[in-house]
Coordinates of C-alpha atoms in Angstrom, one line a residue:
M1229 CA -6.7 27.3 -5.0
E1230 CA -4.7 27.6 -1.7
G1231 CA -4.2 24.7 0.7
K1232 CA -6.5 26.2 3.2
D1233 CA -9.3 26.3 0.6
I1234 CA -8.8 22.6 -0.1
R1235 CA -9.0 21.9 3.7
S1236 CA -12.4 23.6 3.8
H1237 CA -13.7 20.6 1.8
L1238 CA -12.5 18.1 4.5
S1239 CA -14.7 17.2 7.4
T1240 CA -13.6 17.8 11.0
W1241 CA -12.6 14.2 11.4
C1242 CA -9.9 14.7 8.6
K1243 CA -8.2 17.4 10.6
E1244 CA -7.5 15.5 13.7
D1245 CA -3.8 15.3 14.5
W1246 CA -2.4 11.8 14.0
S1247 CA 0.5 11.7 16.4
Y1248 CA 3.5 9.4 16.0
P1249 CA 3.9 6.6 18.6
V1250 CA 6.4 6.9 21.4
I1251 CA 9.5 4.8 20.8
D1252 CA 9.8 2.6 23.9
E1253 CA 12.8 0.6 25.0
E1254 CA 11.6 -2.6 23.2
T1255 CA 11.1 -0.7 19.9
K1256 CA 14.5 1.0 20.3
E1257 CA 16.2 -2.4 20.8
L1258 CA 14.6 -3.8 17.7
L1259 CA 15.5 -0.7 15.6
K1260 CA 19.1 -0.8 16.9
K1261 CA 19.5 -4.2 15.2
C1262 CA 18.7 -2.6 11.9
A1263 CA 21.0 0.4 12.4
G1264 CA 24.0 -1.5 11.0
V1265 CA 22.2 -2.9 8.0
S1266 CA 23.7 -1.7 4.7
V1267 CA 22.7 -2.0 1.0
E1268 CA 26.1 -3.7 0.8
D1269 CA 24.4 -6.6 2.7
M1270 CA 21.9 -7.4 0.0
P1271 CA 22.3 -10.7 -1.8
D1272 CA 24.5 -10.4 -4.9
N1273 CA 25.4 -6.9 -3.7
V1274 CA 25.0 -5.0 -7.0
P1275 CA 22.5 -7.1 -9.0
S1276 CA 23.1 -7.2 -12.7
E1277 CA 21.0 -8.2 -15.7
K1278 CA 22.8 -11.6 -15.7
V1279 CA 21.5 -12.2 -12.1
I1280 CA 17.9 -11.3 -13.1
I1281 CA 18.0 -13.5 -16.2
K1282 CA 19.4 -16.4 -14.3
K1283 CA 16.9 -16.1 -11.4
S1284 CA 14.0 -15.5 -13.7
K1285 CA 14.7 -18.7 -15.7
V1286 CA 14.6 -20.8 -12.5
F1287 CA 11.5 -19.0 -11.0
P1288 CA 9.2 -22.0 -10.5
I1289 CA 6.0 -20.6 -12.1
P1290 CA 6.1 -20.1 -15.9
F1291 CA 5.8 -16.5 -17.3
P1292 CA 2.7 -16.2 -19.4
I1293 CA 4.4 -13.7 -21.7
E1294 CA 8.1 -12.9 -22.7
S1295 CA 7.9 -9.3 -23.8
V1296 CA 8.5 -7.8 -20.3
R1297 CA 11.5 -10.0 -19.3
V1298 CA 15.0 -8.7 -19.2
Q1299 CA 16.1 -11.5 -21.5
Q1300 CA 13.8 -10.1 -24.2
L1301 CA 14.2 -6.4 -23.4
K1302 CA 18.0 -6.4 -23.7
K1303 CA 17.7 -7.1 -27.4
Q1304 CA 16.1 -3.6 -27.9
K1305 CA 16.9 -1.5 -24.8
P1306 CA 20.3 0.0 -23.7
I1307 CA 21.9 -2.3 -21.2
D1308 CA 22.8 0.6 -18.9
K1309 CA 19.1 1.5 -18.6
L1310 CA 18.1 -2.1 -17.7
R1311 CA 20.9 -2.2 -15.1
R1312 CA 19.7 1.1 -13.6
N1313 CA 16.2 -0.2 -13.4
I1314 CA 17.3 -3.3 -11.6
R1315 CA 19.5 -1.5 -9.1
S1316 CA 17.0 1.4 -8.5
T1317 CA 14.3 -0.9 -7.1
Y1318 CA 13.7 -1.1 -3.4
P1319 CA 11.0 -1.8 -0.8
L1320 CA 9.3 1.3 0.5
I1321 CA 8.0 1.4 4.0
H1322 CA 6.3 4.3 5.8
E1323 CA 7.9 5.3 9.2
R1324 CA 4.6 4.6 11.0
V1325 CA 4.5 1.1 9.5
L1326 CA 8.1 0.3 10.5
L1327 CA 7.4 1.3 14.1
L1328 CA 4.2 -0.8 13.9
M1329 CA 6.4 -3.8 12.9
T1330 CA 8.3 -3.5 16.1
K1331 CA 5.1 -3.4 18.1
F1332 CA 3.8 -6.5 16.2
L1333 CA 7.0 -8.5 16.9
A1334 CA 6.8 -7.6 20.6
H1335 CA 3.1 -8.5 20.8
K1336 CA 3.6 -11.9 19.1
R1337 CA 6.5 -12.7 21.4
Q1338 CA 4.5 -12.0 24.5
Y1339 CA 0.9 -12.9 23.5
G1340 CA 1.2 -15.0 20.3
K1341 CA 0.0 -18.6 19.9
S1342 CA 2.7 -21.2 20.6
I1343 CA 3.7 -21.6 17.0
E1344 CA 3.9 -17.8 16.6
K1345 CA 6.0 -17.4 19.7
Q1346 CA 8.5 -19.9 18.4
L1347 CA 8.7 -18.2 15.0
Y1348 CA 9.1 -14.6 16.3
K1349 CA 11.2 -15.4 19.3
D1350 CA 14.5 -14.1 17.9
M1351 CA 13.3 -12.5 14.6
S1352 CA 14.6 -9.1 13.7
V1353 CA 12.7 -6.4 11.9
C1354 CA 14.9 -7.1 8.8
E1355 CA 14.1 -10.8 8.9
F1356 CA 10.4 -10.0 9.3
I1357 CA 10.5 -7.7 6.2
D1358 CA 12.2 -10.4 4.2
R1359 CA 9.6 -12.9 5.3
I1360 CA 6.8 -10.5 4.1
L1361 CA 8.5 -10.1 0.8
K1362 CA 9.2 -13.8 0.1
K1363 CA 6.7 -16.0 2.0
R1364 CA 3.7 -14.8 0.1
A1365 CA 1.7 -16.8 -2.4
V1366 CA 2.3 -16.3 -6.1
C1367 CA -1.4 -15.6 -6.7
F1368 CA -4.1 -14.8 -4.1
V1369 CA -7.5 -13.8 -5.4
G1370 CA -11.2 -13.6 -4.6
P1371 CA -13.4 -13.7 -1.4
Y1372 CA -12.6 -17.4 -0.9
D1373 CA -8.8 -16.9 -1.0
K1374 CA -8.0 -18.8 -4.2
Y1375 CA -4.3 -19.3 -4.4
K1376 CA -1.2 -20.6 -6.2
L1377 CA 2.0 -21.2 -4.3
L1378 CA 5.6 -21.2 -5.4
T1379 CA 5.4 -25.0 -5.4
G1380 CA 2.7 -24.8 -8.1
E1381 CA 0.1 -26.1 -5.6
E1382 CA -3.3 -24.5 -5.9
G1383 CA -6.4 -24.4 -3.6
V1384 CA -9.0 -22.3 -1.9
S1385 CA -9.2 -21.1 1.7
G1386 CA -7.3 -22.3 4.7
W1387 CA -5.2 -19.2 5.3
E1388 CA -7.0 -18.3 8.6
D1389 CA -5.5 -21.5 10.2
I1390 CA -1.9 -20.7 9.4
G1391 CA 0.0 -20.1 12.7
T1392 CA -2.5 -22.2 14.7
L1393 CA -2.5 -25.9 15.7
N1394 CA -5.1 -26.4 12.9
E1395 CA -2.7 -25.4 10.1
K1396 CA -2.3 -28.1 7.4
P1397 CA 0.3 -28.4 4.6
P1398 CA 0.9 -26.8 2.2
L1399 CA -0.5 -23.7 4.2
T1400 CA 1.9 -23.7 7.1
I1401 CA 3.6 -20.8 8.8
E1402 CA 7.0 -22.1 7.7
N1403 CA 6.1 -21.3 4.1
C1404 CA 3.2 -18.9 4.1
L1405 CA 2.1 -15.6 5.6
T1406 CA -0.5 -15.5 8.4
Y1407 CA -3.5 -13.3 8.0
D1408 CA -2.1 -11.0 10.7
E1409 CA 1.1 -10.7 8.6
M1410 CA -0.9 -10.0 5.4
K1411 CA -2.4 -7.0 7.2
L1412 CA 1.1 -5.5 7.7
S1413 CA 2.3 -6.7 4.3
A1414 CA -0.5 -4.5 2.8
M1415 CA 1.6 -1.5 3.8
V1416 CA 4.9 -2.6 2.4
Y1417 CA 5.4 -1.2 -1.1
I1418 CA 8.0 -1.5 -3.9
S1419 CA 9.4 1.2 -6.2
G1420 CA 11.8 1.4 -9.0
Y1421 CA 12.5 2.5 -12.6
T1422 CA 11.0 0.4 -15.4
Q1423 CA 10.9 0.3 -19.2
C1424 CA 7.3 0.7 -20.5
I1425 CA 6.4 -1.5 -23.5
N1426 CA 2.9 -0.1 -23.9
N1427 CA 0.6 2.5 -22.3
G1428 CA -0.6 0.1 -19.6
A1429 CA -4.2 0.0 -20.5
R1430 CA -6.3 -2.8 -18.8
N1431 CA -6.4 -5.0 -21.9
N1432 CA -2.8 -4.4 -23.1
A1433 CA -1.9 -8.2 -22.6
G1434 CA 1.9 -7.5 -23.1
V1435 CA 1.6 -6.5 -26.7
V1436 CA 4.5 -4.1 -27.5
R1437 CA 3.2 -0.6 -28.6
E1438 CA 5.8 1.8 -27.6
D1439 CA 4.6 4.7 -29.7
T1440 CA 1.9 5.6 -27.2
A1441 CA 4.0 5.0 -24.0
E1442 CA 6.6 6.8 -22.0
E1443 CA 10.0 5.1 -22.6
E1444 CA 10.6 4.8 -18.8
A1445 CA 9.0 5.7 -15.5
I1446 CA 9.1 5.1 -11.8
I1447 CA 6.4 2.5 -10.9
I1448 CA 5.3 1.9 -7.3
G1449 CA 3.3 -1.1 -6.2
V1450 CA 0.8 -0.1 -3.4
I1451 CA -2.0 -1.9 -1.8
G1452 CA -5.4 -0.7 -0.8
P1453 CA -7.7 -1.8 2.0
R1454 CA -9.3 -5.3 1.6
F1455 CA -12.7 -6.2 3.1
H1456 CA -13.2 -9.5 1.3
R1457 CA -12.8 -11.7 4.4
R1458 CA -15.1 -10.8 7.3
G1459 CA -13.2 -10.0 10.5
K1460 CA -9.8 -10.0 8.7
M1461 CA -7.3 -7.4 7.7
D1462 CA -8.8 -3.9 7.2
Y1463 CA -12.2 -5.1 8.1
E1464 CA -11.1 -5.3 11.7
D1465 CA -10.3 -1.5 12.0
I1466 CA -12.5 0.3 9.4
L1467 CA -15.8 -1.7 9.6
I1468 CA -17.7 -1.9 12.9
T1469 CA -20.3 -4.7 13.2
E1470 CA -22.4 -6.2 15.9
D1471 CA -20.7 -9.6 15.5
Q1472 CA -17.2 -8.3 15.4
N1473 CA -16.8 -5.4 17.7
T1474 CA -17.4 -7.1 21.0
P1475 CA -15.3 -7.6 24.2
L1476 CA -15.0 -11.3 23.3
L1477 CA -12.9 -10.3 20.3
G1478 CA -10.8 -7.8 22.1
Y1479 CA -12.8 -4.6 21.4
G1480 CA -13.6 -2.1 24.2
K1481 CA -12.3 -2.1 27.7
E1482 CA -10.7 -5.2 29.1
L1483 CA -13.7 -6.6 31.0
W1484 CA -14.5 -10.1 32.1
T1485 CA -17.8 -11.6 30.9
L1486 CA -19.5 -15.0 31.4
L1487 CA -18.2 -16.1 28.0
D1488 CA -14.6 -15.6 29.3
L1489 CA -15.1 -18.5 31.6
F1490 CA -14.7 -20.8 28.5
R1491 CA -11.3 -19.4 27.4
S1492 CA -7.9 -19.0 28.9
I1493 CA -6.5 -15.8 30.3
D1494 CA -3.8 -15.9 27.6
E1495 CA -6.4 -16.0 24.8
K1496 CA -8.3 -13.1 26.3
K1497 CA -5.2 -11.0 26.8
R1498 CA -4.0 -11.9 23.3
T1499 CA -7.2 -10.6 21.5
H1500 CA -7.5 -7.5 23.6
M1501 CA -3.8 -6.4 23.3
Y1502 CA -3.9 -7.1 19.6
R1503 CA -6.8 -4.7 19.2
E1504 CA -5.1 -2.2 21.4
M1505 CA -2.0 -2.3 19.2
W1506 CA -4.0 -1.5 16.1
A1507 CA -6.1 1.2 17.9
E1508 CA -2.8 2.8 19.0
F1509 CA -1.4 2.7 15.4
Y1510 CA -4.5 4.5 14.0
G1511 CA -4.8 6.8 17.0
I1512 CA -8.4 5.7 17.6
E1513 CA -10.4 4.4 20.4
N1514 CA -10.7 0.6 20.7
I1515 CA -14.5 0.8 20.7
T1516 CA -17.4 -1.7 20.7
F1517 CA -20.4 -1.8 18.4
K1518 CA -22.6 -1.1 21.4
D1519 CA -20.6 2.1 22.2
I1520 CA -20.8 3.3 18.6
S1521 CA -24.5 2.6 18.4
W1522 CA -25.1 4.7 21.5
L1523 CA -23.1 7.6 20.0
L1524 CA -24.9 7.4 16.7
K1525 CA -28.4 7.0 18.2
H1526 CA -29.4 10.6 17.5
E1527 CA -27.4 11.2 14.4
C1528 CA -28.8 11.0 10.9
N1529 CA -27.1 8.9 8.2
D1530 CA -26.5 11.4 5.4
E1531 CA -27.0 9.4 2.2
Q1532 CA -26.1 12.3 0.0
K1533 CA -22.7 13.1 1.5
P1534 CA -21.5 10.0 3.3
H1535 CA -17.8 11.2 3.2
H1536 CA -18.8 14.1 5.5
Q1537 CA -19.5 11.8 8.4
R1538 CA -17.0 10.1 10.7
Y1539 CA -19.2 7.1 10.9
Y1540 CA -21.5 6.0 8.1
T1541 CA -23.8 3.0 8.2
L1542 CA -23.6 1.1 5.0
Q1543 CA -26.8 -0.4 3.6
N1544 CA -24.9 -3.6 2.6
L1545 CA -26.5 -6.9 3.7
K1546 CA -23.5 -8.9 2.4
Y1547 CA -21.4 -7.2 5.0
M1548 CA -24.1 -7.2 7.7
N1549 CA -24.8 -3.4 7.3
P1550 CA -21.5 -2.3 9.0
I1551 CA -20.6 1.1 10.2
F1552 CA -17.8 2.5 8.1
D1553 CA -15.2 4.5 10.0
N1554 CA -14.2 7.2 7.5
A1555 CA -11.4 8.6 9.8
T1556 CA -9.6 5.3 10.0
Y1557 CA -10.0 4.7 6.3
H1558 CA -8.6 8.2 5.7
K1559 CA -5.5 7.4 7.7
R1560 CA -5.0 4.1 5.9
I1561 CA -5.1 5.9 2.6
S1562 CA -2.8 8.6 4.0
I1563 CA -0.1 5.9 4.3
I1564 CA -0.4 5.3 0.5
A1565 CA -0.5 9.0 -0.3
E1566 CA 2.5 10.1 1.8
S1567 CA 4.6 7.1 0.6
T1568 CA 3.8 7.8 -3.0
L1569 CA 4.3 11.6 -2.9
L1570 CA 7.5 11.6 -0.9
E1571 CA 9.0 8.8 -3.1
A1572 CA 8.0 10.8 -6.3
D1573 CA 9.7 13.9 -4.9
Y1574 CA 12.9 12.0 -4.1
R1575 CA 13.1 10.3 -7.5
A1576 CA 12.4 13.6 -9.3
E1577 CA 15.1 15.5 -7.4
E1578 CA 17.5 12.6 -8.0
C1579 CA 17.2 12.9 -11.7
G1580 CA 16.9 16.7 -11.9
K1581 CA 13.3 16.7 -13.2
T1582 CA 9.8 17.5 -11.9
A1583 CA 7.4 14.6 -11.3
F1584 CA 4.1 13.9 -12.9
V1585 CA 2.4 11.5 -10.5
N1586 CA -0.3 9.2 -11.9
I1587 CA -2.6 7.9 -9.1
V1588 CA -4.9 4.9 -9.6
G1589 CA -7.5 3.7 -7.2
C1590 CA -6.2 0.9 -4.9
G1591 CA -8.9 -1.1 -3.2
L1592 CA -11.5 0.7 -5.3
G1593 CA -12.2 -2.1 -7.7
V1594 CA -13.5 -5.6 -6.7
W1595 CA -12.5 -4.8 -3.1
L1596 CA -14.8 -1.8 -2.9
I1597 CA -17.8 -2.1 -0.6
S1598 CA -19.1 1.5 -0.7
S1599 CA -18.9 4.0 -3.6
H1600 CA -18.1 6.8 -1.1
Q1601 CA -14.7 5.2 -0.5
A1602 CA -13.5 6.9 -3.7
D1603 CA -14.4 10.3 -2.3
V1604 CA -12.5 9.7 0.9
Y1605 CA -9.6 8.3 -1.1
V1606 CA -9.2 11.5 -3.2
L1607 CA -9.7 13.7 -0.1
A1608 CA -7.0 11.9 1.8
F1609 CA -4.6 12.5 -1.1
L1610 CA -5.6 16.2 -1.3
D1611 CA -5.1 16.5 2.5
R1612 CA -1.6 15.0 2.3
I1613 CA -0.6 17.1 -0.8
T1614 CA -1.5 20.2 1.1
A1615 CA 0.3 19.2 4.3
L1616 CA 3.4 18.1 2.5
L1617 CA 3.4 21.3 0.4
D1618 CA 3.2 23.4 3.5
A1619 CA 6.2 21.4 4.9
R1620 CA 8.2 22.1 1.7
S1621 CA 8.5 18.3 1.0
L1622 CA 7.1 18.3 -2.5
D1623 CA 9.3 20.9 -4.3
H1624 CA 10.0 18.5 -7.1
V1625 CA 6.4 17.4 -7.8
S1626 CA 4.6 19.5 -10.4
D1627 CA 1.5 17.4 -11.2
V1628 CA -0.7 14.8 -9.6
N1629 CA -3.3 13.0 -11.7
F1630 CA -6.2 10.8 -10.5
A1631 CA -7.1 8.3 -13.1
Y1632 CA -10.2 6.1 -13.4
I1633 CA -11.5 6.9 -9.9
N1634 CA -15.3 7.2 -9.8
N1635 CA -16.1 10.2 -7.6
S1636 CA -19.4 11.8 -6.5
Q1637 CA -20.4 15.1 -7.9
D1638 CA -19.5 16.7 -4.6
I1639 CA -15.8 15.8 -5.2
L1640 CA -15.9 16.5 -8.9
D1641 CA -17.0 20.0 -8.1
I1642 CA -13.7 20.7 -6.4
F1643 CA -12.1 20.3 -9.9
P1644 CA -13.4 22.6 -12.6
K1645 CA -13.5 21.3 -16.1
T1646 CA -10.7 22.5 -18.4
Q1647 CA -9.7 22.0 -22.1
D1648 CA -6.1 22.6 -23.0
S1649 CA -5.2 23.2 -26.6
D1650 CA -2.8 20.2 -26.6
D1651 CA -5.1 17.9 -24.6
Q1652 CA -7.1 15.2 -26.2
S1653 CA -9.4 14.6 -23.3
P1654 CA -12.7 16.6 -23.0
N1655 CA -13.2 15.4 -19.5
K1656 CA -10.1 16.7 -17.8
R1657 CA -10.7 18.5 -14.5
C1658 CA -7.9 20.5 -12.8
I1659 CA -7.1 22.7 -9.9
K1660 CA -3.8 24.2 -8.7
I1661 CA -3.0 23.9 -5.0
E1662 CA -1.0 27.0 -4.5
C1663 CA 2.1 27.4 -2.3
K1664 CA 4.2 30.5 -2.7
Q1665 CA 7.4 28.7 -1.6
H1666 CA 7.0 25.9 -4.2
P1667 CA 9.3 26.4 -7.3
K1668 CA 6.2 26.2 -9.6
G1669 CA 3.9 28.2 -7.3
G1670 CA 2.1 25.0 -6.3
I1671 CA 1.0 21.6 -7.6
N1672 CA -1.5 21.0 -10.5
V1673 CA -3.9 18.4 -9.4
Q1674 CA -6.1 16.9 -12.1
M1675 CA -8.7 14.2 -12.8
Q1676 CA -8.1 12.6 -16.2
D1677 CA -8.6 9.0 -17.3
R1678 CA -5.2 8.6 -18.9
E1679 CA -3.6 5.2 -19.2
P1680 CA -0.8 4.6 -16.6
S1681 CA 2.2 4.7 -18.8
S1682 CA 0.9 6.7 -21.7
K1683 CA 3.2 9.3 -23.2
L1684 CA 3.5 12.7 -21.5
T1685 CA 3.0 15.4 -24.1
G1686 CA 2.7 19.1 -24.4
E1687 CA 3.6 21.0 -21.2
H1688 CA 4.3 17.6 -19.5
A1689 CA 6.8 16.4 -22.0
G1690 CA 10.2 15.7 -20.3
K1691 CA 8.8 15.3 -16.8
L1692 CA 9.4 12.1 -14.8
L1693 CA 6.4 9.9 -14.9
V1694 CA 5.7 8.3 -11.4
M1695 CA 2.8 5.8 -11.5
T1696 CA 1.2 3.6 -8.9
Y1697 CA -0.3 0.2 -9.6
P1698 CA -2.6 -1.9 -7.3
W1699 CA -0.7 -4.8 -5.8
D1700 CA -1.7 -7.4 -3.3
S1701 CA -0.4 -8.2 0.2
N1702 CA -0.2 -11.9 -0.3
A1703 CA 0.8 -12.2 -4.0
H1704 CA 3.9 -11.6 -6.1
P1705 CA 3.7 -8.7 -8.5
G1706 CA 1.2 -9.4 -11.2
N1707 CA -1.0 -11.7 -9.1
E1708 CA -3.6 -13.0 -11.6
F1709 CA -0.8 -12.7 -14.2
W1710 CA 0.7 -16.0 -12.8
F1711 CA -2.7 -17.7 -13.4
G1712 CA -2.5 -16.6 -17.0
S1713 CA -5.2 -14.0 -16.6
L1714 CA -3.7 -10.9 -18.2
T1715 CA -6.5 -8.4 -18.3
T1716 CA -8.6 -8.9 -15.2
S1717 CA -7.2 -6.0 -13.0
G1718 CA -4.6 -3.4 -12.7
D1719 CA -2.1 -5.8 -11.2
P1720 CA -1.7 -8.1 -14.2
S1721 CA -2.0 -5.1 -16.5
A1722 CA 1.0 -3.5 -14.9
A1723 CA 2.9 -6.8 -15.1
C1724 CA 2.1 -6.9 -18.9
S1725 CA 3.3 -3.3 -19.6
T1726 CA 6.3 -2.9 -17.2
Q1727 CA 9.1 -4.8 -15.6
V1728 CA 7.4 -5.4 -12.2
S1729 CA 7.0 -9.2 -12.7
E1730 CA 10.8 -9.6 -12.5
L1731 CA 12.1 -6.4 -10.9
H1732 CA 9.6 -6.2 -8.0
N1733 CA 9.8 -9.9 -7.3
A1734 CA 11.9 -10.7 -4.2
H1735 CA 12.8 -14.2 -5.6
I1736 CA 14.2 -12.7 -8.8
N1737 CA 15.7 -9.2 -7.9
P1738 CA 18.1 -9.3 -5.0
A1739 CA 17.4 -5.5 -4.6
V1740 CA 14.0 -6.4 -3.2
S1741 CA 15.3 -7.1 0.3
A1742 CA 15.2 -5.7 3.8
S1743 CA 18.8 -4.4 3.6
N1744 CA 17.7 -2.2 0.7
V1745 CA 14.6 -0.7 2.3
R1746 CA 13.8 3.0 2.1
V1747 CA 11.8 4.6 4.9
V1748 CA 9.5 7.6 4.2
G1749 CA 8.0 9.8 6.8
R1750 CA 8.5 13.0 8.8
H1751 CA 12.0 13.5 7.5
G1752 CA 11.6 12.6 3.8
L1753 CA 13.2 9.4 2.5
T1754 CA 16.2 7.6 4.1
T1755 CA 17.7 4.2 4.1
L1756 CA 16.6 1.8 6.8
S1757 CA 19.9 2.0 8.6
E1758 CA 19.9 5.8 8.5
Y1759 CA 16.4 5.9 9.9
C1760 CA 17.1 3.4 12.7
L1761 CA 20.3 5.1 13.7
A1762 CA 18.7 8.5 13.9
R1763 CA 15.7 7.2 15.9
T1764 CA 17.7 5.3 18.4
L1765 CA 20.2 8.1 19.0
K1766 CA 17.5 10.7 19.4
S1767 CA 15.2 8.6 21.7

């Protein structure tokens, strides 16, 4: 199937051009400060296994298992492989998100609350990235924000007050991320080589079973949209409700109402300009519920194919029957898709192999609020695969697999059922997105419920396994893992089967730092300094 045939399955709202923001003088100045940053600047410079073991031992929260720690692995694994895994790890940030960070800092300096203005006054982008990587909770779960901090303190709720005059210890801006920061943190990923001690199944619990697993892989922690807290994070942009999308909360045009008599000009400007910043990022209109309701007045809600519509009204009383903006959700998932695919291509080229990329659903588990999200999720990936193929950016990716994503029949029909002679799964579906310029003639895209790090066999043997796992924007890798819950979600499952609990942890691996960031975007993958230098010289 050619790329143009795939695009025929995408609705018109998927095909809108998402332009990159203009780099203004303020953005340029912030990027210039990162142009001189080097990987030589990262703490401990070239981190070794000794550094990891030392820092892991003093990490304040006890590890629930030992089988994934470097101290244990060095007894069975070649030390050069373990060193490579440590040093190959880095934060991964999409170009769009990096530019958004500069807008965020500029906004908070001008319009932030007094505590925020003080915090961000002289903060660089690099310092902001390090803050995102280190100031998160250890665990952060559930609709009521149950948490565990590095101090060992536990509690529920209170995060919405961080950065305001109402904040109370231990949840203060000095030690914790604000909700606004969590929203950006959800688009900061981490990637690196890992040893695999088992196939990564949900219930693996850290038991060593290497016979069914790839020996090593690239693992990328990515974060899906979260709608758990009303009016917070992705809820603000993707869901449109009567209570939220009002001029009082910054939506629509900047107009004065009677309610504005009871708040300051600063507060009004702050909320409106914050909404404008995010609308600019997504390339959407900063619209009110009233405006959308008028637009949808004469449109029918298609219950059979909700992913075909730009706006779909959810029959979900828990979330006040919101209008779901499929176009904005599509763009949010596109950040995950482009980051994963371009990183996979880079890693495969680096080691002289082709990549087999295993994609799991991020934000499609307990965070899911509508089953149609899974369809838009897959369509967004297909759209980005096609676009990047056309741009000759995926020459080293041979296969993409969607695992454990529950799609509607409409999406399943894109993928015909197949049965390979060396394949154990009767439910495999596969298409080939063709591209004559690609070394393999295109990319095989399949749906098969394989475990994340299960062994690549048959025609896939010898390929580089690149896998994603669902992380969280306000937790260290593993999340529930640190509560001792090993089988509750994909995050602790990954921590029980790979090295992410140590190697993706900014308090343990010095490579997880701003000075070691890689930026993915229009020009492939570069270091942070290379990107900033190129952008500031060109602008």
